[in-house]
Amino acid sequence: MGILDNKIALVTGGGSGLGRAIVQRFVADGARVGVLELSSGRADELERAFDKEQVCVTVGDVTSPADNQRAVADVMASFGRLDVFVGNAGIYDNRATLAQLPLDKLGFAFDELFGVNVKGYMLGARAALDALRKTRGTILFTASISSYAPGFGGALYITAKHAVAGLTKQLALELAPEICVNAIAPGYIPTQLAGLKALGQGRSTSGPSKERLPLGHVPSPDDYAPFYALLASDQGRVASGAVFPLDHGLAVAGPSFRGWEQFGRAPTT
């Protein structure tokens, strides 16, 4: 038996990267999963990879109230209820500093990033709210090391991820005792995040080497997914209002960490 047996979840941005790993883990642990995915190509791939009894996919935009409502409705029609909402879809600012943001584009870039990374979470949670109240369910958000530490993103991304931490705590207060609300804050994830169209940015694929990470290895999306499963399970109901740092020591070391050689030693492996 899996820790998510008989659970029904909805994951945004579940077609690639961390979101795809969450979907795979949830299914492996016994859940049935709905996915709200922007890319029709990734949606088609999900439908090929999983049985329709396991996964239902809605093609839509997390910034659209109607698309969020449609995703919840699709889950209800396919599986009958909703136990877990995972707000995960996100974009990145490629570490653009405030000085690098053209004044005439700043407002558009702000709206674009906050639209996905903050408003998208709020819209999804609101669309799922009535269904989650009926099941005394769980809301999980993908936060980031950037939710509590500077230097790992640009001004827009850092501010948005701090907002996710605040949203997590506020919703945990508002929705108790029926619904638990928590966030998971990964450090580096070797996956592509879309940049800002308003700034003409492409996807971000760069990141630290294992020598730049205090634990000495680069985690994969699959390394983070079990923590989502735990918090989505009944075993996770001891927590609410928490932002769990899974940053392999980066916040302790800081963005200036250049490897253990600066301390005169190599990491223990």
PDB file of C-alpha atoms in Angstrom:
ATOM      1  CA  MET A   1       0.000   0.000   0.000  1.00  0.00           C
ATOM      2  CA  GLY A   2       1.176   3.515  -0.763  1.00  0.00           C
ATOM      3  CA  ILE A   3       0.903   6.511   1.538  1.00  0.00           C
ATOM      4  CA  LEU A   4      -1.430   8.173  -0.979  1.00  0.00           C
ATOM      5  CA  ASP A   5      -3.791   5.272  -1.577  1.00  0.00           C
ATOM      6  CA  ASN A   6      -7.251   6.586  -2.503  1.00  0.00           C
ATOM      7  CA  LYS A   7      -6.070  10.226  -2.534  1.00  0.00           C
ATOM      8  CA  ILE A   8      -7.103  12.491  -5.403  1.00  0.00           C
ATOM      9  CA  ALA A   9      -4.741  15.348  -6.294  1.00  0.00           C
ATOM     10  CA  LEU A  10      -4.529  18.235  -8.748  1.00  0.00           C
ATOM     11  CA  VAL A  11      -1.052  19.433  -9.771  1.00  0.00           C
ATOM     12  CA  THR A  12      -0.402  22.568 -11.821  1.00  0.00           C
ATOM     13  CA  GLY A  13       2.543  22.561 -14.190  1.00  0.00           C
ATOM     14  CA  GLY A  14       2.656  18.778 -14.001  1.00  0.00           C
ATOM     15  CA  GLY A  15       3.907  18.162 -17.510  1.00  0.00           C
ATOM     16  CA  SER A  16       7.631  18.624 -16.952  1.00  0.00           C
ATOM     17  CA  GLY A  17      10.386  19.047 -14.395  1.00  0.00           C
ATOM     18  CA  LEU A  18       9.421  18.993 -10.743  1.00  0.00           C
ATOM     19  CA  GLY A  19       5.710  18.889 -11.558  1.00  0.00           C
ATOM     20  CA  ARG A  20       6.127  15.744 -13.645  1.00  0.00           C
ATOM     21  CA  ALA A  21       8.136  14.137 -10.837  1.00  0.00           C
ATOM     22  CA  ILE A  22       5.350  14.979  -8.373  1.00  0.00           C
ATOM     23  CA  VAL A  23       2.742  13.408 -10.643  1.00  0.00           C
ATOM     24  CA  GLN A  24       4.818  10.258 -11.069  1.00  0.00           C
ATOM     25  CA  ARG A  25       5.455   9.946  -7.335  1.00  0.00           C
ATOM     26  CA  PHE A  26       1.832  10.516  -6.409  1.00  0.00           C
ATOM     27  CA  VAL A  27       0.691   7.826  -8.844  1.00  0.00           C
ATOM     28  CA  ALA A  28       3.368   5.423  -7.590  1.00  0.00           C
ATOM     29  CA  ASP A  29       2.170   6.035  -4.029  1.00  0.00           C
ATOM     30  CA  GLY A  30      -1.423   5.218  -4.914  1.00  0.00           C
ATOM     31  CA  ALA A  31      -3.009   8.557  -5.829  1.00  0.00           C
ATOM     32  CA  ARG A  32      -5.042   9.504  -8.864  1.00  0.00           C
ATOM     33  CA  VAL A  33      -3.962  12.842 -10.260  1.00  0.00           C
ATOM     34  CA  GLY A  34      -5.361  15.681 -12.317  1.00  0.00           C
ATOM     35  CA  VAL A  35      -2.905  17.972 -14.084  1.00  0.00           C
ATOM     36  CA  LEU A  36      -3.340  21.538 -15.307  1.00  0.00           C
ATOM     37  CA  GLU A  37      -0.722  21.957 -18.035  1.00  0.00           C
ATOM     38  CA  LEU A  38      -0.136  24.900 -20.365  1.00  0.00           C
ATOM     39  CA  SER A  39       1.598  22.948 -23.128  1.00  0.00           C
ATOM     40  CA  SER A  40      -0.649  20.759 -25.266  1.00  0.00           C
ATOM     41  CA  GLY A  41       2.400  18.739 -26.293  1.00  0.00           C
ATOM     42  CA  ARG A  42       3.321  17.931 -22.700  1.00  0.00           C
ATOM     43  CA  ALA A  43      -0.342  17.228 -21.957  1.00  0.00           C
ATOM     44  CA  ASP A  44      -0.434  14.692 -24.793  1.00  0.00           C
ATOM     45  CA  GLU A  45       2.730  13.064 -23.478  1.00  0.00           C
ATOM     46  CA  LEU A  46       1.199  12.716 -20.014  1.00  0.00           C
ATOM     47  CA  GLU A  47      -1.868  11.069 -21.482  1.00  0.00           C
ATOM     48  CA  ARG A  48       0.359   8.593 -23.318  1.00  0.00           C
ATOM     49  CA  ALA A  49       2.429   7.867 -20.222  1.00  0.00           C
ATOM     50  CA  PHE A  50      -0.419   7.187 -17.783  1.00  0.00           C
ATOM     51  CA  ASP A  51      -3.720   5.341 -17.870  1.00  0.00           C
ATOM     52  CA  LYS A  52      -6.774   7.577 -17.820  1.00  0.00           C
ATOM     53  CA  GLU A  53      -7.791   5.820 -14.604  1.00  0.00           C
ATOM     54  CA  GLN A  54      -4.625   7.280 -13.026  1.00  0.00           C
ATOM     55  CA  VAL A  55      -4.209  10.730 -14.569  1.00  0.00           C
ATOM     56  CA  CYS A  56      -6.544  13.241 -16.221  1.00  0.00           C
ATOM     57  CA  VAL A  57      -5.084  16.270 -17.966  1.00  0.00           C
ATOM     58  CA  THR A  58      -6.552  19.725 -18.528  1.00  0.00           C
ATOM     59  CA  VAL A  59      -4.805  22.017 -20.997  1.00  0.00           C
ATOM     60  CA  GLY A  60      -4.969  25.526 -19.626  1.00  0.00           C
ATOM     61  CA  ASP A  61      -3.279  28.558 -18.111  1.00  0.00           C
ATOM     62  CA  VAL A  62      -2.854  28.932 -14.346  1.00  0.00           C
ATOM     63  CA  THR A  63      -3.409  32.684 -14.686  1.00  0.00           C
ATOM     64  CA  SER A  64      -6.963  32.061 -15.948  1.00  0.00           C
ATOM     65  CA  PRO A  65      -9.730  31.702 -13.333  1.00  0.00           C
ATOM     66  CA  ALA A  66     -11.827  29.756 -15.837  1.00  0.00           C
ATOM     67  CA  ASP A  67      -9.014  27.298 -16.597  1.00  0.00           C
ATOM     68  CA  ASN A  68      -8.446  26.638 -12.902  1.00  0.00           C
ATOM     69  CA  GLN A  69     -12.158  26.022 -12.423  1.00  0.00           C
ATOM     70  CA  ARG A  70     -12.175  23.716 -15.433  1.00  0.00           C
ATOM     71  CA  ALA A  71      -9.243  21.706 -14.059  1.00  0.00           C
ATOM     72  CA  VAL A  72     -11.052  21.182 -10.756  1.00  0.00           C
ATOM     73  CA  ALA A  73     -14.236  20.227 -12.609  1.00  0.00           C
ATOM     74  CA  ASP A  74     -12.308  17.711 -14.720  1.00  0.00           C
ATOM     75  CA  VAL A  75     -10.855  16.094 -11.592  1.00  0.00           C
ATOM     76  CA  MET A  76     -14.289  15.911  -9.985  1.00  0.00           C
ATOM     77  CA  ALA A  77     -15.792  14.392 -13.129  1.00  0.00           C
ATOM     78  CA  SER A  78     -12.981  11.848 -13.486  1.00  0.00           C
ATOM     79  CA  PHE A  79     -12.375  10.871  -9.869  1.00  0.00           C
ATOM     80  CA  GLY A  80     -15.306  12.171  -7.818  1.00  0.00           C
ATOM     81  CA  ARG A  81     -13.555  14.376  -5.277  1.00  0.00           C
ATOM     82  CA  LEU A  82     -10.365  16.337  -4.525  1.00  0.00           C
ATOM     83  CA  ASP A  83      -8.037  15.790  -1.554  1.00  0.00           C
ATOM     84  CA  VAL A  84      -4.867  17.658  -2.519  1.00  0.00           C
ATOM     85  CA  PHE A  85      -4.090  20.775  -4.555  1.00  0.00           C
ATOM     86  CA  VAL A  86      -0.451  21.344  -5.540  1.00  0.00           C
ATOM     87  CA  GLY A  87       0.360  24.807  -6.908  1.00  0.00           C
ATOM     88  CA  ASN A  88       3.600  24.221  -8.763  1.00  0.00           C
ATOM     89  CA  ALA A  89       3.663  25.992 -12.152  1.00  0.00           C
ATOM     90  CA  GLY A  90       6.302  28.700 -12.255  1.00  0.00           C
ATOM     91  CA  ILE A  91       8.549  30.901 -14.374  1.00  0.00           C
ATOM     92  CA  TYR A  92      11.908  32.576 -13.671  1.00  0.00           C
ATOM     93  CA  ASP A  93      13.503  35.978 -14.168  1.00  0.00           C
ATOM     94  CA  ASN A  94      16.989  34.683 -15.031  1.00  0.00           C
ATOM     95  CA  ARG A  95      18.358  36.618 -12.035  1.00  0.00           C
ATOM     96  CA  ALA A  96      17.647  40.005 -13.584  1.00  0.00           C
ATOM     97  CA  THR A  97      18.579  42.746 -11.134  1.00  0.00           C
ATOM     98  CA  LEU A  98      16.418  45.825 -10.663  1.00  0.00           C
ATOM     99  CA  ALA A  99      18.940  47.889 -12.648  1.00  0.00           C
ATOM    100  CA  GLN A 100      18.681  45.402 -15.525  1.00  0.00           C
ATOM    101  CA  LEU A 101      14.888  45.764 -15.746  1.00  0.00           C
ATOM    102  CA  PRO A 102      14.011  48.491 -18.289  1.00  0.00           C
ATOM    103  CA  LEU A 103      11.575  50.907 -16.700  1.00  0.00           C
ATOM    104  CA  ASP A 104       9.189  50.701 -19.647  1.00  0.00           C
ATOM    105  CA  LYS A 105       9.082  46.881 -19.363  1.00  0.00           C
ATOM    106  CA  LEU A 106       9.190  46.478 -15.601  1.00  0.00           C
ATOM    107  CA  GLY A 107       5.437  46.591 -15.092  1.00  0.00           C
ATOM    108  CA  PHE A 108       4.827  43.996 -17.797  1.00  0.00           C
ATOM    109  CA  ALA A 109       7.548  41.733 -16.406  1.00  0.00           C
ATOM    110  CA  PHE A 110       6.136  42.095 -12.887  1.00  0.00           C
ATOM    111  CA  ASP A 111       2.628  41.207 -14.017  1.00  0.00           C
ATOM    112  CA  GLU A 112       3.879  38.233 -16.016  1.00  0.00           C
ATOM    113  CA  LEU A 113       5.952  36.684 -13.235  1.00  0.00           C
ATOM    114  CA  PHE A 114       3.545  37.418 -10.397  1.00  0.00           C
ATOM    115  CA  GLY A 115       0.670  36.271 -12.592  1.00  0.00           C
ATOM    116  CA  VAL A 116       2.081  32.753 -12.759  1.00  0.00           C
ATOM    117  CA  ASN A 117       4.086  32.444  -9.534  1.00  0.00           C
ATOM    118  CA  VAL A 118       1.643  34.095  -7.112  1.00  0.00           C
ATOM    119  CA  LYS A 119      -1.744  34.744  -8.714  1.00  0.00           C
ATOM    120  CA  GLY A 120      -1.681  31.291 -10.290  1.00  0.00           C
ATOM    121  CA  TYR A 121      -1.352  29.720  -6.844  1.00  0.00           C
ATOM    122  CA  MET A 122      -4.147  31.844  -5.414  1.00  0.00           C
ATOM    123  CA  LEU A 123      -6.498  31.134  -8.310  1.00  0.00           C
ATOM    124  CA  GLY A 124      -5.845  27.414  -8.111  1.00  0.00           C
ATOM    125  CA  ALA A 125      -6.340  27.294  -4.366  1.00  0.00           C
ATOM    126  CA  ARG A 126      -9.551  29.297  -4.635  1.00  0.00           C
ATOM    127  CA  ALA A 127     -10.917  27.098  -7.410  1.00  0.00           C
ATOM    128  CA  ALA A 128     -10.168  23.992  -5.335  1.00  0.00           C
ATOM    129  CA  LEU A 129     -11.386  25.419  -2.031  1.00  0.00           C
ATOM    130  CA  ASP A 130     -14.929  24.074  -1.872  1.00  0.00           C
ATOM    131  CA  ALA A 131     -13.850  20.584  -2.914  1.00  0.00           C
ATOM    132  CA  LEU A 132     -10.989  20.542  -0.396  1.00  0.00           C
ATOM    133  CA  ARG A 133     -13.241  21.635   2.447  1.00  0.00           C
ATOM    134  CA  LYS A 134     -15.455  18.629   1.817  1.00  0.00           C
ATOM    135  CA  THR A 135     -12.509  16.235   2.176  1.00  0.00           C
ATOM    136  CA  ARG A 136     -10.555  18.143   4.855  1.00  0.00           C
ATOM    137  CA  GLY A 137      -7.815  18.279   2.285  1.00  0.00           C
ATOM    138  CA  THR A 138      -4.365  19.702   1.749  1.00  0.00           C
ATOM    139  CA  ILE A 139      -2.865  22.592  -0.210  1.00  0.00           C
ATOM    140  CA  LEU A 140       0.822  22.452  -1.141  1.00  0.00           C
ATOM    141  CA  PHE A 141       2.772  25.203  -2.868  1.00  0.00           C
ATOM    142  CA  THR A 142       6.173  25.004  -4.508  1.00  0.00           C
ATOM    143  CA  ALA A 143       8.115  27.765  -2.813  1.00  0.00           C
ATOM    144  CA  SER A 144      11.892  28.109  -3.181  1.00  0.00           C
ATOM    145  CA  ILE A 145      15.100  28.884  -1.379  1.00  0.00           C
ATOM    146  CA  SER A 146      14.262  32.311  -2.801  1.00  0.00           C
ATOM    147  CA  SER A 147      11.284  32.412  -0.418  1.00  0.00           C
ATOM    148  CA  TYR A 148      13.647  33.148   2.472  1.00  0.00           C
ATOM    149  CA  ALA A 149      17.108  33.923   1.082  1.00  0.00           C
ATOM    150  CA  PRO A 150      18.326  36.547  -1.410  1.00  0.00           C
ATOM    151  CA  GLY A 151      20.758  35.986  -4.228  1.00  0.00           C
ATOM    152  CA  PHE A 152      19.264  32.914  -5.900  1.00  0.00           C
ATOM    153  CA  GLY A 153      17.044  34.811  -8.321  1.00  0.00           C
ATOM    154  CA  GLY A 154      16.449  38.345  -9.494  1.00  0.00           C
ATOM    155  CA  ALA A 155      14.402  41.072  -7.836  1.00  0.00           C
ATOM    156  CA  LEU A 156      11.100  39.892  -9.308  1.00  0.00           C
ATOM    157  CA  TYR A 157      11.558  36.186  -8.587  1.00  0.00           C
ATOM    158  CA  ILE A 158      12.785  36.699  -5.025  1.00  0.00           C
ATOM    159  CA  THR A 159       9.864  38.994  -4.235  1.00  0.00           C
ATOM    160  CA  ALA A 160       7.323  36.588  -5.735  1.00  0.00           C
ATOM    161  CA  LYS A 161       8.679  33.596  -3.855  1.00  0.00           C
ATOM    162  CA  HIS A 162       8.634  35.549  -0.592  1.00  0.00           C
ATOM    163  CA  ALA A 163       4.978  36.219  -1.380  1.00  0.00           C
ATOM    164  CA  VAL A 164       4.363  32.470  -1.670  1.00  0.00           C
ATOM    165  CA  ALA A 165       5.728  31.993   1.842  1.00  0.00           C
ATOM    166  CA  GLY A 166       3.357  34.663   3.134  1.00  0.00           C
ATOM    167  CA  LEU A 167       0.428  33.186   1.231  1.00  0.00           C
ATOM    168  CA  THR A 168       1.140  29.772   2.737  1.00  0.00           C
ATOM    169  CA  LYS A 169       1.033  31.098   6.282  1.00  0.00           C
ATOM    170  CA  GLN A 170      -2.046  33.244   5.752  1.00  0.00           C
ATOM    171  CA  LEU A 171      -4.054  30.464   4.117  1.00  0.00           C
ATOM    172  CA  ALA A 172      -3.037  28.030   6.846  1.00  0.00           C
ATOM    173  CA  LEU A 173      -4.611  30.443   9.333  1.00  0.00           C
ATOM    174  CA  GLU A 174      -7.700  31.180   7.249  1.00  0.00           C
ATOM    175  CA  LEU A 175      -8.485  27.602   6.265  1.00  0.00           C
ATOM    176  CA  ALA A 176      -7.815  25.774   9.537  1.00  0.00           C
ATOM    177  CA  PRO A 177      -8.975  23.387  10.832  1.00  0.00           C
ATOM    178  CA  GLU A 178     -10.426  21.885   7.651  1.00  0.00           C
ATOM    179  CA  ILE A 179      -7.452  22.350   5.311  1.00  0.00           C
ATOM    180  CA  CYS A 180      -3.709  22.034   5.897  1.00  0.00           C
ATOM    181  CA  VAL A 181      -1.533  24.431   3.896  1.00  0.00           C
ATOM    182  CA  ASN A 182       2.229  24.031   3.515  1.00  0.00           C
ATOM    183  CA  ALA A 183       4.989  24.882   1.063  1.00  0.00           C
ATOM    184  CA  ILE A 184       8.122  23.068  -0.002  1.00  0.00           C
ATOM    185  CA  ALA A 185      11.127  25.248  -0.763  1.00  0.00           C
ATOM    186  CA  PRO A 186      13.608  23.487  -3.050  1.00  0.00           C
ATOM    187  CA  GLY A 187      17.066  24.800  -3.736  1.00  0.00           C
ATOM    188  CA  TYR A 188      18.522  24.153  -7.169  1.00  0.00           C
ATOM    189  CA  ILE A 189      16.538  21.887  -9.497  1.00  0.00           C
ATOM    190  CA  PRO A 190      18.182  20.802 -12.772  1.00  0.00           C
ATOM    191  CA  THR A 191      15.174  21.571 -14.930  1.00  0.00           C
ATOM    192  CA  GLN A 192      14.249  24.256 -17.431  1.00  0.00           C
ATOM    193  CA  LEU A 193      12.187  27.197 -16.227  1.00  0.00           C
ATOM    194  CA  ALA A 194      10.653  29.561 -18.755  1.00  0.00           C
ATOM    195  CA  GLY A 195      12.001  33.094 -18.636  1.00  0.00           C
ATOM    196  CA  LEU A 196       9.981  36.273 -18.990  1.00  0.00           C
ATOM    197  CA  LYS A 197       8.506  36.996 -22.404  1.00  0.00           C
ATOM    198  CA  ALA A 198       8.265  40.668 -21.462  1.00  0.00           C
ATOM    199  CA  LEU A 199      12.064  40.744 -21.301  1.00  0.00           C
ATOM    200  CA  GLY A 200      12.694  38.430 -24.247  1.00  0.00           C
ATOM    201  CA  GLN A 201      14.192  35.780 -21.984  1.00  0.00           C
ATOM    202  CA  GLY A 202      14.597  32.141 -22.939  1.00  0.00           C
ATOM    203  CA  ARG A 203      14.531  29.136 -20.676  1.00  0.00           C
ATOM    204  CA  SER A 204      16.990  29.000 -17.804  1.00  0.00           C
ATOM    205  CA  THR A 205      19.075  25.826 -17.694  1.00  0.00           C
ATOM    206  CA  SER A 206      22.124  26.969 -15.756  1.00  0.00           C
ATOM    207  CA  GLY A 207      22.823  26.054 -12.171  1.00  0.00           C
ATOM    208  CA  PRO A 208      25.593  25.165  -9.756  1.00  0.00           C
ATOM    209  CA  SER A 209      27.837  22.159 -10.170  1.00  0.00           C
ATOM    210  CA  LYS A 210      27.959  19.599  -7.379  1.00  0.00           C
ATOM    211  CA  GLU A 211      31.136  21.257  -6.117  1.00  0.00           C
ATOM    212  CA  ARG A 212      29.115  24.413  -5.464  1.00  0.00           C
ATOM    213  CA  LEU A 213      26.509  22.577  -3.368  1.00  0.00           C
ATOM    214  CA  PRO A 214      27.263  21.921   0.310  1.00  0.00           C
ATOM    215  CA  LEU A 215      25.996  18.312   0.158  1.00  0.00           C
ATOM    216  CA  GLY A 216      28.190  17.628  -2.848  1.00  0.00           C
ATOM    217  CA  HIS A 217      25.573  16.363  -5.302  1.00  0.00           C
ATOM    218  CA  VAL A 218      23.024  17.863  -7.678  1.00  0.00           C
ATOM    219  CA  PRO A 219      19.503  16.718  -6.735  1.00  0.00           C
ATOM    220  CA  SER A 220      16.989  15.676  -9.360  1.00  0.00           C
ATOM    221  CA  PRO A 221      13.274  16.509  -9.372  1.00  0.00           C
ATOM    222  CA  ASP A 222      12.680  12.941  -8.186  1.00  0.00           C
ATOM    223  CA  ASP A 223      14.632  13.709  -5.011  1.00  0.00           C
ATOM    224  CA  TYR A 224      12.064  16.318  -3.972  1.00  0.00           C
ATOM    225  CA  ALA A 225       8.868  14.481  -4.907  1.00  0.00           C
ATOM    226  CA  PRO A 226       8.730  12.164  -1.845  1.00  0.00           C
ATOM    227  CA  PHE A 227       8.400  15.193   0.439  1.00  0.00           C
ATOM    228  CA  TYR A 228       5.346  16.337  -1.494  1.00  0.00           C
ATOM    229  CA  ALA A 229       3.877  12.856  -1.114  1.00  0.00           C
ATOM    230  CA  LEU A 230       4.494  12.853   2.637  1.00  0.00           C
ATOM    231  CA  LEU A 231       2.841  16.239   3.156  1.00  0.00           C
ATOM    232  CA  ALA A 232      -0.057  15.235   0.903  1.00  0.00           C
ATOM    233  CA  SER A 233      -0.661  12.099   2.955  1.00  0.00           C
ATOM    234  CA  ASP A 234      -2.515  11.712   6.240  1.00  0.00           C
ATOM    235  CA  GLN A 235       0.905  11.506   7.907  1.00  0.00           C
ATOM    236  CA  GLY A 236       1.519  15.105   6.864  1.00  0.00           C
ATOM    237  CA  ARG A 237      -1.385  16.552   8.824  1.00  0.00           C
ATOM    238  CA  VAL A 238       0.830  17.391  11.782  1.00  0.00           C
ATOM    239  CA  ALA A 239       2.041  20.415   9.796  1.00  0.00           C
ATOM    240  CA  SER A 240       0.319  23.545   8.516  1.00  0.00           C
ATOM    241  CA  GLY A 241       1.632  27.002   7.759  1.00  0.00           C
ATOM    242  CA  ALA A 242       5.174  25.721   7.289  1.00  0.00           C
ATOM    243  CA  VAL A 243       7.677  26.407   4.530  1.00  0.00           C
ATOM    244  CA  PHE A 244       9.982  23.392   4.439  1.00  0.00           C
ATOM    245  CA  PRO A 245      13.520  24.188   3.200  1.00  0.00           C
ATOM    246  CA  LEU A 246      14.935  21.431   0.997  1.00  0.00           C
ATOM    247  CA  ASP A 247      17.903  23.402  -0.246  1.00  0.00           C
ATOM    248  CA  HIS A 248      20.803  20.969   0.349  1.00  0.00           C
ATOM    249  CA  GLY A 249      22.436  23.518   2.653  1.00  0.00           C
ATOM    250  CA  LEU A 250      22.504  26.412   0.193  1.00  0.00           C
ATOM    251  CA  ALA A 251      20.754  28.860   2.498  1.00  0.00           C
ATOM    252  CA  VAL A 252      23.279  28.158   5.231  1.00  0.00           C
ATOM    253  CA  ALA A 253      26.230  28.482   2.869  1.00  0.00           C
ATOM    254  CA  GLY A 254      24.787  31.457   0.963  1.00  0.00           C
ATOM    255  CA  PRO A 255      25.022  32.390  -2.719  1.00  0.00           C
ATOM    256  CA  SER A 256      28.719  33.228  -2.299  1.00  0.00           C
ATOM    257  CA  PHE A 257      29.576  29.583  -1.506  1.00  0.00           C
ATOM    258  CA  ARG A 258      32.317  28.512  -3.916  1.00  0.00           C
ATOM    259  CA  GLY A 259      32.899  24.943  -2.776  1.00  0.00           C
ATOM    260  CA  TRP A 260      34.448  23.303   0.236  1.00  0.00           C
ATOM    261  CA  GLU A 261      37.915  24.184  -1.017  1.00  0.00           C
ATOM    262  CA  GLN A 262      37.388  27.665   0.387  1.00  0.00           C
ATOM    263  CA  PHE A 263      37.371  26.005   3.815  1.00  0.00           C
ATOM    264  CA  GLY A 264      40.466  23.973   3.025  1.00  0.00           C
ATOM    265  CA  ARG A 265      38.744  20.614   2.544  1.00  0.00           C
ATOM    266  CA  ALA A 266      36.710  18.538   0.135  1.00  0.00           C
ATOM    267  CA  PRO A 267      33.133  17.430   0.857  1.00  0.00           C
ATOM    268  CA  THR A 268      32.672  14.036   2.470  1.00  0.00           C
ATOM    269  CA  THR A 269      30.918  11.649   0.086  1.00  0.00           C
TER     270      THR A 269
END
